[in-house]
Amino acid sequence: MYFSKITATGAYVPESVITNDDLSKIVDTNDEWIVSRSGIRNRHFAVAEDENTSDIAAKACKMIIERSNISPEEIDLLIVATVSADYSTPSTACLVQAKVGAKNAIAFDIGAACSGFIFGLSIANKYIQAGTVKNVVVIGAEVLSKYLDFTDRGTCVLFGDGAAGVLLQRSQKRGIIAEEIGSDGSKGHALTGGDTPVKNAFSKCDGKANRSLKMDGRAIFDFATRQVPKSVESLLKKSETDRDTIDFVIAHQANSRIVQIISKKLKIPMEKFYLNMYEYGNTSSASIPIALNEMMEKGLIKEDSLGLLTGFGAGLTWGSMLIRF
Ligand code: UT7
């Protein structure tokens, strides 16, 4: 039986910081509303041509390799979770593969929005368990600012850009302990973006696309505060894990109020939840690995620490994972 362990992390976030006050100059909003409703103060936006999704993902990937015991050629599998790819094809993962020289990797993208990083880890773990690969890089990367409607104050103040990921390696020790993931496509209309309607020389449709993110914020809020606790309870039960043994929790960084409700429902104290949405906003698939990398850099994760990672979002999708570091 093969096990998987996270052995290195890395991240890259564009330098350009956009504050709540910056946004209040272009849309009818204010710092007080954004902070009190979401916990967000800043977000980083890609502003240069060389800061597209594959560029920032490649920078995060290079950092992961530098901090690891492997060369780019030793990466067997490269998964990028994203909903804001540079192109429909080639995949962001193939672009990253070329940028970092991971010439022996199988490379592909997955789209599971804010749960994407957990879905990616789940796939990577199964490849490792099957014995077909040893070294997998999983990255969550988003340039969501491409999809924001800066006249819609209900969405444009919430999201940000960034990339981060991990190296998952075959190991003697069980790193990924258990997972609980799922989807409910029947509620997918609550959060959409990047429409590409039918359009060809023979179509009768107008083909007009609305690329912007559209969200029923309240519906997503209710879904997250209902589904995440349910998913984590099921995860704890099936892995026979006592919640008090969890050292830290990284929940998707969408809204500090959502995290507080999750903490209360799960009876896991807020002190165990890492929060950094105040600096990056909601970076979708990048939010969990950005937080994980930050915790690693701050020395907050010790050998043998037990972490709970939990994501939720568009699709709708959700995913929780227990990981021993
Ligand atoms: O990544 C996963 C997907 N996303 C999420 O997890 C987001 C989940 N949802 C949320 O985080 C929250 O629902 C929001 C932060 C989006 C909104 O918070 P809310 O407490 O649900 O506010 P609301 O949408 O009910 O709006 C309350 C009021 C409205 O005004 P009225 O109708 O009460 O007069 C909005 O028009 O706040 C107004 N509003 C704003 N005011 C100032 C909405 N956006 C803004 C804004 N600035 N940016």
CSV table of C-alpha atoms and ligand atoms in Angstrom, one decimal:
chain,number,residue,atom,x,y,z
A,1,MET,CA,0.0,0.0,0.0
A,2,TYR,CA,1.4,3.4,-1.0
A,3,PHE,CA,0.7,6.5,1.1
A,4,SER,CA,1.0,10.2,0.1
A,5,LYS,CA,2.6,13.1,2.1
A,6,ILE,CA,2.9,16.8,1.5
A,7,THR,CA,6.6,17.5,1.5
A,8,ALA,CA,6.8,21.1,0.1
A,9,THR,CA,4.6,24.1,-0.5
A,10,GLY,CA,5.0,27.3,-2.5
A,11,ALA,CA,2.9,30.3,-3.5
A,12,TYR,CA,2.9,33.4,-5.7
A,13,VAL,CA,0.6,36.3,-5.4
A,14,PRO,CA,0.7,39.4,-7.7
A,15,GLU,CA,2.3,42.4,-6.0
A,16,SER,CA,-0.4,44.9,-6.9
A,17,VAL,CA,-2.6,45.4,-3.7
A,18,ILE,CA,-6.1,46.8,-4.2
A,19,THR,CA,-7.7,48.1,-1.0
A,20,ASN,CA,-11.3,48.4,-0.1
A,21,ASP,CA,-10.9,52.2,-0.5
A,22,ASP,CA,-9.5,51.7,-4.0
A,23,LEU,CA,-12.7,49.8,-4.9
A,24,SER,CA,-14.9,52.4,-3.3
A,25,LYS,CA,-13.6,54.9,-5.8
A,26,ILE,CA,-15.0,52.9,-8.8
A,27,VAL,CA,-18.1,51.2,-7.3
A,28,ASP,CA,-20.7,52.1,-4.7
A,29,THR,CA,-19.2,50.4,-1.7
A,30,ASN,CA,-17.1,51.2,1.4
A,31,ASP,CA,-14.5,49.6,3.7
A,32,GLU,CA,-16.9,49.3,6.6
A,33,TRP,CA,-19.4,47.2,4.6
A,34,ILE,CA,-16.7,44.9,3.0
A,35,VAL,CA,-14.8,44.3,6.3
A,36,SER,CA,-17.9,43.7,8.4
A,37,ARG,CA,-19.7,41.4,5.9
A,38,SER,CA,-16.7,39.4,4.6
A,39,GLY,CA,-13.5,40.1,6.6
A,40,ILE,CA,-11.7,41.2,3.4
A,41,ARG,CA,-9.5,44.4,3.5
A,42,ASN,CA,-7.2,43.8,0.5
A,43,ARG,CA,-6.9,41.7,-2.6
A,44,HIS,CA,-4.0,41.3,-5.1
A,45,PHE,CA,-4.8,41.8,-8.8
A,46,ALA,CA,-2.7,40.7,-11.7
A,47,VAL,CA,-2.0,44.0,-13.6
A,48,ALA,CA,0.8,42.9,-16.0
A,49,GLU,CA,0.6,40.8,-19.1
A,50,ASP,CA,3.0,38.3,-17.6
A,51,GLU,CA,0.7,37.7,-14.6
A,52,ASN,CA,-1.8,35.4,-16.3
A,53,THR,CA,-2.9,32.2,-14.5
A,54,SER,CA,-0.2,30.0,-16.0
A,55,ASP,CA,2.5,32.6,-15.1
A,56,ILE,CA,1.6,32.9,-11.4
A,57,ALA,CA,1.1,29.1,-11.2
A,58,ALA,CA,4.5,28.5,-12.7
A,59,LYS,CA,6.1,30.9,-10.2
A,60,ALA,CA,4.4,28.9,-7.3
A,61,CYS,CA,5.5,25.7,-9.0
A,62,LYS,CA,9.2,26.9,-9.2
A,63,MET,CA,9.1,27.7,-5.4
A,64,ILE,CA,7.7,24.3,-4.6
A,65,ILE,CA,10.5,22.6,-6.6
A,66,GLU,CA,13.2,24.8,-5.0
A,67,ARG,CA,12.0,23.8,-1.6
A,68,SER,CA,11.8,20.1,-2.5
A,69,ASN,CA,14.2,17.2,-3.0
A,70,ILE,CA,13.3,16.7,-6.7
A,71,SER,CA,14.2,18.3,-10.0
A,72,PRO,CA,11.5,19.5,-12.5
A,73,GLU,CA,12.1,16.4,-14.6
A,74,GLU,CA,11.1,14.2,-11.6
A,75,ILE,CA,7.6,15.5,-11.5
A,76,ASP,CA,5.4,12.6,-12.7
A,77,LEU,CA,2.0,14.4,-12.6
A,78,LEU,CA,1.2,18.1,-12.6
A,79,ILE,CA,-2.4,19.1,-11.8
A,80,VAL,CA,-3.7,22.7,-11.9
A,81,ALA,CA,-7.0,23.5,-10.4
A,82,THR,CA,-8.4,26.6,-12.0
A,83,VAL,CA,-11.6,28.3,-13.3
A,84,SER,CA,-9.7,31.1,-14.9
A,85,ALA,CA,-7.3,29.4,-17.3
A,86,ASP,CA,-5.3,31.4,-19.9
A,87,TYR,CA,-6.9,29.4,-22.7
A,88,SER,CA,-9.6,26.8,-23.1
A,89,THR,CA,-6.8,24.8,-24.6
A,90,PRO,CA,-3.9,24.2,-24.0
A,91,SER,CA,-4.5,23.5,-20.3
A,92,THR,CA,-2.9,25.8,-17.7
A,93,ALA,CA,-1.0,22.7,-16.4
A,94,CYS,CA,0.6,22.1,-19.9
A,95,LEU,CA,1.7,25.8,-20.0
A,96,VAL,CA,3.1,25.4,-16.5
A,97,GLN,CA,4.8,22.2,-17.5
A,98,ALA,CA,6.7,24.0,-20.3
A,99,LYS,CA,7.5,27.0,-18.1
A,100,VAL,CA,9.1,25.0,-15.3
A,101,GLY,CA,10.6,22.2,-17.5
A,102,ALA,CA,8.6,19.3,-16.0
A,103,LYS,CA,9.0,17.5,-19.2
A,104,ASN,CA,8.2,14.0,-17.9
A,105,ALA,CA,4.9,15.0,-16.2
A,106,ILE,CA,1.4,14.1,-17.2
A,107,ALA,CA,-0.3,17.6,-17.0
A,108,PHE,CA,-3.9,18.5,-16.9
A,109,ASP,CA,-6.4,21.0,-15.3
A,110,ILE,CA,-9.4,20.3,-13.2
A,111,GLY,CA,-12.3,22.7,-12.7
A,112,ALA,CA,-14.0,22.5,-9.3
A,113,ALA,CA,-13.8,26.2,-8.4
A,114,CYS,CA,-13.1,26.8,-4.7
A,115,SER,CA,-13.0,23.1,-3.9
A,116,GLY,CA,-10.6,22.5,-6.8
A,117,PHE,CA,-7.4,22.2,-4.7
A,118,ILE,CA,-9.0,19.5,-2.5
A,119,PHE,CA,-10.3,17.7,-5.7
A,120,GLY,CA,-6.8,17.9,-7.1
A,121,LEU,CA,-5.2,16.4,-4.0
A,122,SER,CA,-7.8,13.7,-4.0
A,123,ILE,CA,-6.9,12.7,-7.6
A,124,ALA,CA,-3.1,13.0,-6.9
A,125,ASN,CA,-3.5,10.7,-3.9
A,126,LYS,CA,-5.2,8.1,-5.9
A,127,TYR,CA,-2.5,8.1,-8.6
A,128,ILE,CA,0.1,7.6,-5.8
A,129,GLN,CA,-1.9,4.9,-4.1
A,130,ALA,CA,-2.2,3.1,-7.4
A,131,GLY,CA,1.6,3.0,-7.6
A,132,THR,CA,1.8,4.7,-11.0
A,133,VAL,CA,3.5,7.9,-9.8
A,134,LYS,CA,5.8,9.1,-7.0
A,135,ASN,CA,5.9,12.9,-7.3
A,136,VAL,CA,2.8,15.1,-7.9
A,137,VAL,CA,2.6,18.8,-7.9
A,138,VAL,CA,-1.0,20.1,-7.2
A,139,ILE,CA,-1.5,23.8,-7.7
A,140,GLY,CA,-4.6,26.0,-7.3
A,141,ALA,CA,-4.3,29.2,-9.5
A,142,GLU,CA,-6.7,31.9,-10.3
A,143,VAL,CA,-6.7,35.3,-12.0
A,144,LEU,CA,-10.3,35.9,-11.2
A,145,SER,CA,-10.0,39.7,-11.8
A,146,LYS,CA,-10.4,38.8,-15.5
A,147,TYR,CA,-14.0,37.8,-14.7
A,148,LEU,CA,-15.1,40.6,-12.4
A,149,ASP,CA,-17.8,43.0,-13.3
A,150,PHE,CA,-16.6,46.2,-11.6
A,151,THR,CA,-20.2,47.6,-11.7
A,152,ASP,CA,-21.5,44.7,-9.6
A,153,ARG,CA,-20.6,45.6,-6.0
A,154,GLY,CA,-22.0,42.2,-4.8
A,155,THR,CA,-19.1,40.3,-6.4
A,156,CYS,CA,-16.2,42.6,-7.4
A,157,VAL,CA,-15.2,43.4,-3.8
A,158,LEU,CA,-14.9,39.7,-2.8
A,159,PHE,CA,-12.4,38.1,-5.2
A,160,GLY,CA,-8.6,38.2,-5.7
A,161,ASP,CA,-5.8,36.6,-7.7
A,162,GLY,CA,-3.1,34.2,-6.6
A,163,ALA,CA,-1.5,30.8,-7.0
A,164,ALA,CA,-0.1,28.2,-4.6
A,165,GLY,CA,0.4,24.5,-4.3
A,166,VAL,CA,2.2,21.5,-2.8
A,167,LEU,CA,4.4,18.6,-3.7
A,168,LEU,CA,2.7,15.3,-2.8
A,169,GLN,CA,5.1,12.4,-2.6
A,170,ARG,CA,4.9,8.7,-2.2
A,171,SER,CA,5.7,8.0,1.4
A,172,GLN,CA,5.9,5.2,4.0
A,173,LYS,CA,3.8,7.4,6.3
A,174,ARG,CA,0.1,8.1,5.8
A,175,GLY,CA,-0.2,11.8,5.1
A,176,ILE,CA,-3.6,12.0,3.6
A,177,ILE,CA,-5.8,10.2,6.2
A,178,ALA,CA,-9.3,10.6,4.7
A,179,GLU,CA,-11.4,12.7,2.4
A,180,GLU,CA,-15.1,13.6,1.9
A,181,ILE,CA,-15.9,15.3,-1.4
A,182,GLY,CA,-19.0,15.9,-3.4
A,183,SER,CA,-21.0,18.0,-5.9
A,184,ASP,CA,-24.5,19.2,-6.5
A,185,GLY,CA,-24.9,20.4,-10.0
A,186,SER,CA,-28.6,21.1,-9.6
A,187,LYS,CA,-27.7,24.3,-7.7
A,188,GLY,CA,-24.9,25.4,-10.1
A,189,HIS,CA,-26.7,28.5,-11.3
A,190,ALA,CA,-26.0,30.1,-7.9
A,191,LEU,CA,-22.5,31.0,-9.0
A,192,THR,CA,-21.5,31.2,-12.7
A,193,GLY,CA,-18.9,32.8,-14.8
A,194,GLY,CA,-17.1,32.7,-18.2
A,195,ASP,CA,-20.2,32.0,-20.3
A,196,THR,CA,-19.4,30.7,-23.8
A,197,PRO,CA,-22.8,30.4,-25.6
A,198,VAL,CA,-23.4,28.6,-28.9
A,199,LYS,CA,-21.9,30.5,-31.8
A,200,ASN,CA,-21.0,29.3,-35.3
A,201,ALA,CA,-21.7,30.1,-39.0
A,202,PHE,CA,-25.0,28.2,-38.9
A,203,SER,CA,-26.3,29.1,-35.4
A,204,LYS,CA,-29.4,31.2,-34.8
A,205,CYS,CA,-28.3,32.4,-31.4
A,206,ASP,CA,-26.9,35.9,-30.9
A,207,GLY,CA,-23.7,34.3,-29.3
A,208,LYS,CA,-23.3,37.2,-26.9
A,209,ALA,CA,-21.3,36.1,-23.9
A,210,ASN,CA,-21.4,37.5,-20.4
A,211,ARG,CA,-18.0,36.4,-19.0
A,212,SER,CA,-18.5,38.0,-15.6
A,213,LEU,CA,-18.9,36.2,-12.3
A,214,LYS,CA,-22.5,36.2,-11.2
A,215,MET,CA,-23.4,35.0,-7.7
A,216,ASP,CA,-26.4,34.6,-5.4
A,217,GLY,CA,-24.3,35.4,-2.4
A,218,ARG,CA,-26.9,34.4,0.2
A,219,ALA,CA,-27.5,31.0,-1.5
A,220,ILE,CA,-23.8,30.2,-1.4
A,221,PHE,CA,-23.6,31.4,2.2
A,222,ASP,CA,-26.4,29.1,3.3
A,223,PHE,CA,-25.0,26.2,1.3
A,224,ALA,CA,-21.5,26.6,2.8
A,225,THR,CA,-22.7,26.9,6.4
A,226,ARG,CA,-24.9,23.8,5.9
A,227,GLN,CA,-22.7,21.6,3.7
A,228,VAL,CA,-19.3,22.1,5.2
A,229,PRO,CA,-20.2,21.1,8.8
A,230,LYS,CA,-22.1,18.1,7.4
A,231,SER,CA,-19.2,17.0,5.2
A,232,VAL,CA,-16.6,17.4,8.1
A,233,GLU,CA,-18.9,15.5,10.5
A,234,SER,CA,-19.0,12.6,8.1
A,235,LEU,CA,-15.2,12.8,7.5
A,236,LEU,CA,-14.6,12.6,11.3
A,237,LYS,CA,-17.0,9.7,11.7
A,238,LYS,CA,-15.6,7.6,8.9
A,239,SER,CA,-12.0,8.2,9.9
A,240,GLU,CA,-12.8,7.7,13.6
A,241,THR,CA,-11.1,11.0,14.4
A,242,ASP,CA,-11.7,12.9,17.6
A,243,ARG,CA,-12.2,16.6,16.6
A,244,ASP,CA,-10.1,17.6,19.6
A,245,THR,CA,-7.0,16.0,18.0
A,246,ILE,CA,-7.2,18.4,15.0
A,247,ASP,CA,-4.3,20.9,15.4
A,248,PHE,CA,-5.5,23.4,12.7
A,249,VAL,CA,-8.2,24.0,10.2
A,250,ILE,CA,-7.9,25.8,6.8
A,251,ALA,CA,-11.4,26.5,5.4
A,252,HIS,CA,-11.8,28.2,2.0
A,253,GLN,CA,-11.2,31.9,2.6
A,254,ALA,CA,-14.4,33.3,1.2
A,255,ASN,CA,-15.9,35.0,4.2
A,256,SER,CA,-14.9,35.2,7.9
A,257,ARG,CA,-18.6,35.0,9.0
A,258,ILE,CA,-18.9,31.7,7.1
A,259,VAL,CA,-15.8,30.4,8.9
A,260,GLN,CA,-17.2,31.5,12.3
A,261,ILE,CA,-20.5,29.6,11.7
A,262,ILE,CA,-18.5,26.5,10.6
A,263,SER,CA,-16.4,26.7,13.8
A,264,LYS,CA,-19.5,27.0,16.0
A,265,LYS,CA,-21.4,24.2,14.3
A,266,LEU,CA,-18.3,21.8,14.4
A,267,LYS,CA,-17.4,22.8,18.0
A,268,ILE,CA,-13.8,23.4,16.9
A,269,PRO,CA,-12.6,26.7,18.4
A,270,MET,CA,-11.9,29.7,16.1
A,271,GLU,CA,-8.3,29.7,17.4
A,272,LYS,CA,-7.7,26.6,15.3
A,273,PHE,CA,-8.9,28.2,12.1
A,274,TYR,CA,-6.3,30.1,10.0
A,275,LEU,CA,-7.7,33.2,8.4
A,276,ASN,CA,-6.0,35.4,5.8
A,277,MET,CA,-8.9,36.5,3.6
A,278,TYR,CA,-8.3,40.1,4.9
A,279,GLU,CA,-5.2,40.2,2.7
A,280,TYR,CA,-6.1,38.2,-0.4
A,281,GLY,CA,-9.9,38.1,-0.7
A,282,ASN,CA,-11.4,35.0,-2.1
A,283,THR,CA,-8.9,33.4,-4.5
A,284,SER,CA,-11.1,30.3,-5.2
A,285,SER,CA,-8.9,27.2,-5.8
A,286,ALA,CA,-5.8,29.1,-4.6
A,287,SER,CA,-7.2,30.1,-1.2
A,288,ILE,CA,-6.5,26.9,0.8
A,289,PRO,CA,-2.9,26.4,-0.5
A,290,ILE,CA,-2.0,30.1,-0.1
A,291,ALA,CA,-3.1,29.7,3.6
A,292,LEU,CA,-1.2,26.4,3.9
A,293,ASN,CA,2.0,27.9,2.5
A,294,GLU,CA,1.7,30.9,4.8
A,295,MET,CA,1.3,28.7,7.8
A,296,MET,CA,4.3,26.6,6.8
A,297,GLU,CA,6.4,29.8,6.3
A,298,LYS,CA,5.4,31.0,9.8
A,299,GLY,CA,6.4,27.7,11.3
A,300,LEU,CA,2.8,27.1,12.5
A,301,ILE,CA,2.7,23.5,11.2
A,302,LYS,CA,4.9,21.0,13.0
A,303,GLU,CA,5.9,17.5,12.1
A,304,ASP,CA,2.9,15.2,12.8
A,305,SER,CA,0.4,18.1,13.1
A,306,LEU,CA,-3.1,17.0,12.0
A,307,GLY,CA,-4.8,19.5,9.7
A,308,LEU,CA,-8.3,19.7,8.3
A,309,LEU,CA,-8.6,21.4,4.9
A,310,THR,CA,-12.1,22.2,3.7
A,311,GLY,CA,-13.3,23.9,0.5
A,312,PHE,CA,-16.7,24.8,-0.9
A,313,GLY,CA,-18.0,26.8,-3.9
A,314,ALA,CA,-19.2,26.9,-7.4
A,315,GLY,CA,-20.6,23.7,-9.1
A,316,LEU,CA,-21.8,23.5,-6.4
A,317,THR,CA,-18.9,21.5,-4.9
A,318,TRP,CA,-17.4,20.7,-1.5
A,319,GLY,CA,-14.4,18.8,-0.2
A,320,SER,CA,-12.8,18.1,3.1
A,321,MET,CA,-9.5,16.3,3.9
A,322,LEU,CA,-7.7,15.2,7.0
A,323,ILE,CA,-3.9,15.4,6.5
A,324,ARG,CA,-1.0,14.4,8.8
A,325,PHE,CA,2.1,16.6,8.2
B,1,UT7,O1,-16.0,31.1,-3.1
B,1,UT7,C1,-17.2,30.6,-2.8
B,1,UT7,C2,-18.3,31.4,-3.2
B,1,UT7,N1,-18.6,32.6,-2.6
B,1,UT7,C3,-19.0,32.7,-1.3
B,1,UT7,O2,-18.7,31.9,-0.4
B,1,UT7,C4,-19.7,33.9,-0.9
B,1,UT7,C5,-20.9,33.6,0.0
B,1,UT7,N2,-21.7,34.8,0.3
B,1,UT7,C6,-21.2,35.8,1.1
B,1,UT7,O3,-20.1,35.8,1.5
B,1,UT7,C7,-22.2,36.9,1.4
B,1,UT7,O4,-23.5,36.5,1.1
B,1,UT7,C8,-21.8,38.3,0.8
B,1,UT7,C9,-20.6,38.8,1.4
B,1,UT7,C10,-21.7,38.1,-0.7
B,1,UT7,C11,-23.0,39.3,1.0
B,1,UT7,O5,-23.2,39.4,2.4
B,1,UT7,P1,-24.8,39.4,2.9
B,1,UT7,O6,-24.7,39.7,4.3
B,1,UT7,O7,-25.4,38.1,2.4
B,1,UT7,O8,-25.4,40.7,2.1
B,1,UT7,P2,-26.5,40.8,1.1
B,1,UT7,O9,-26.1,40.2,-0.2
B,1,UT7,O10,-27.8,40.2,1.7
B,1,UT7,O11,-26.7,42.3,0.9
B,1,UT7,C12,-27.1,43.2,2.0
B,1,UT7,C13,-27.1,44.6,1.5
B,1,UT7,C14,-27.9,44.8,0.2
B,1,UT7,O12,-28.5,46.1,0.4
B,1,UT7,P3,-30.1,46.2,0.8
B,1,UT7,O13,-30.8,45.4,-0.3
B,1,UT7,O14,-30.2,45.5,2.1
B,1,UT7,O15,-30.3,47.7,0.8
B,1,UT7,C15,-26.8,44.9,-0.8
B,1,UT7,O16,-27.3,45.7,-1.9
B,1,UT7,O17,-25.7,45.0,1.2
B,1,UT7,C16,-25.7,45.6,-0.1
B,1,UT7,N3,-24.4,45.4,-0.7
B,1,UT7,C17,-23.4,46.2,-0.5
B,1,UT7,N4,-23.2,47.4,0.1
B,1,UT7,C18,-22.0,48.0,0.0
B,1,UT7,C19,-24.0,44.3,-1.4
B,1,UT7,N5,-22.7,44.4,-1.8
B,1,UT7,C20,-22.3,45.6,-1.2
B,1,UT7,C21,-21.1,46.2,-1.2
B,1,UT7,N6,-20.9,47.4,-0.6
B,1,UT7,N7,-20.0,45.7,-1.8
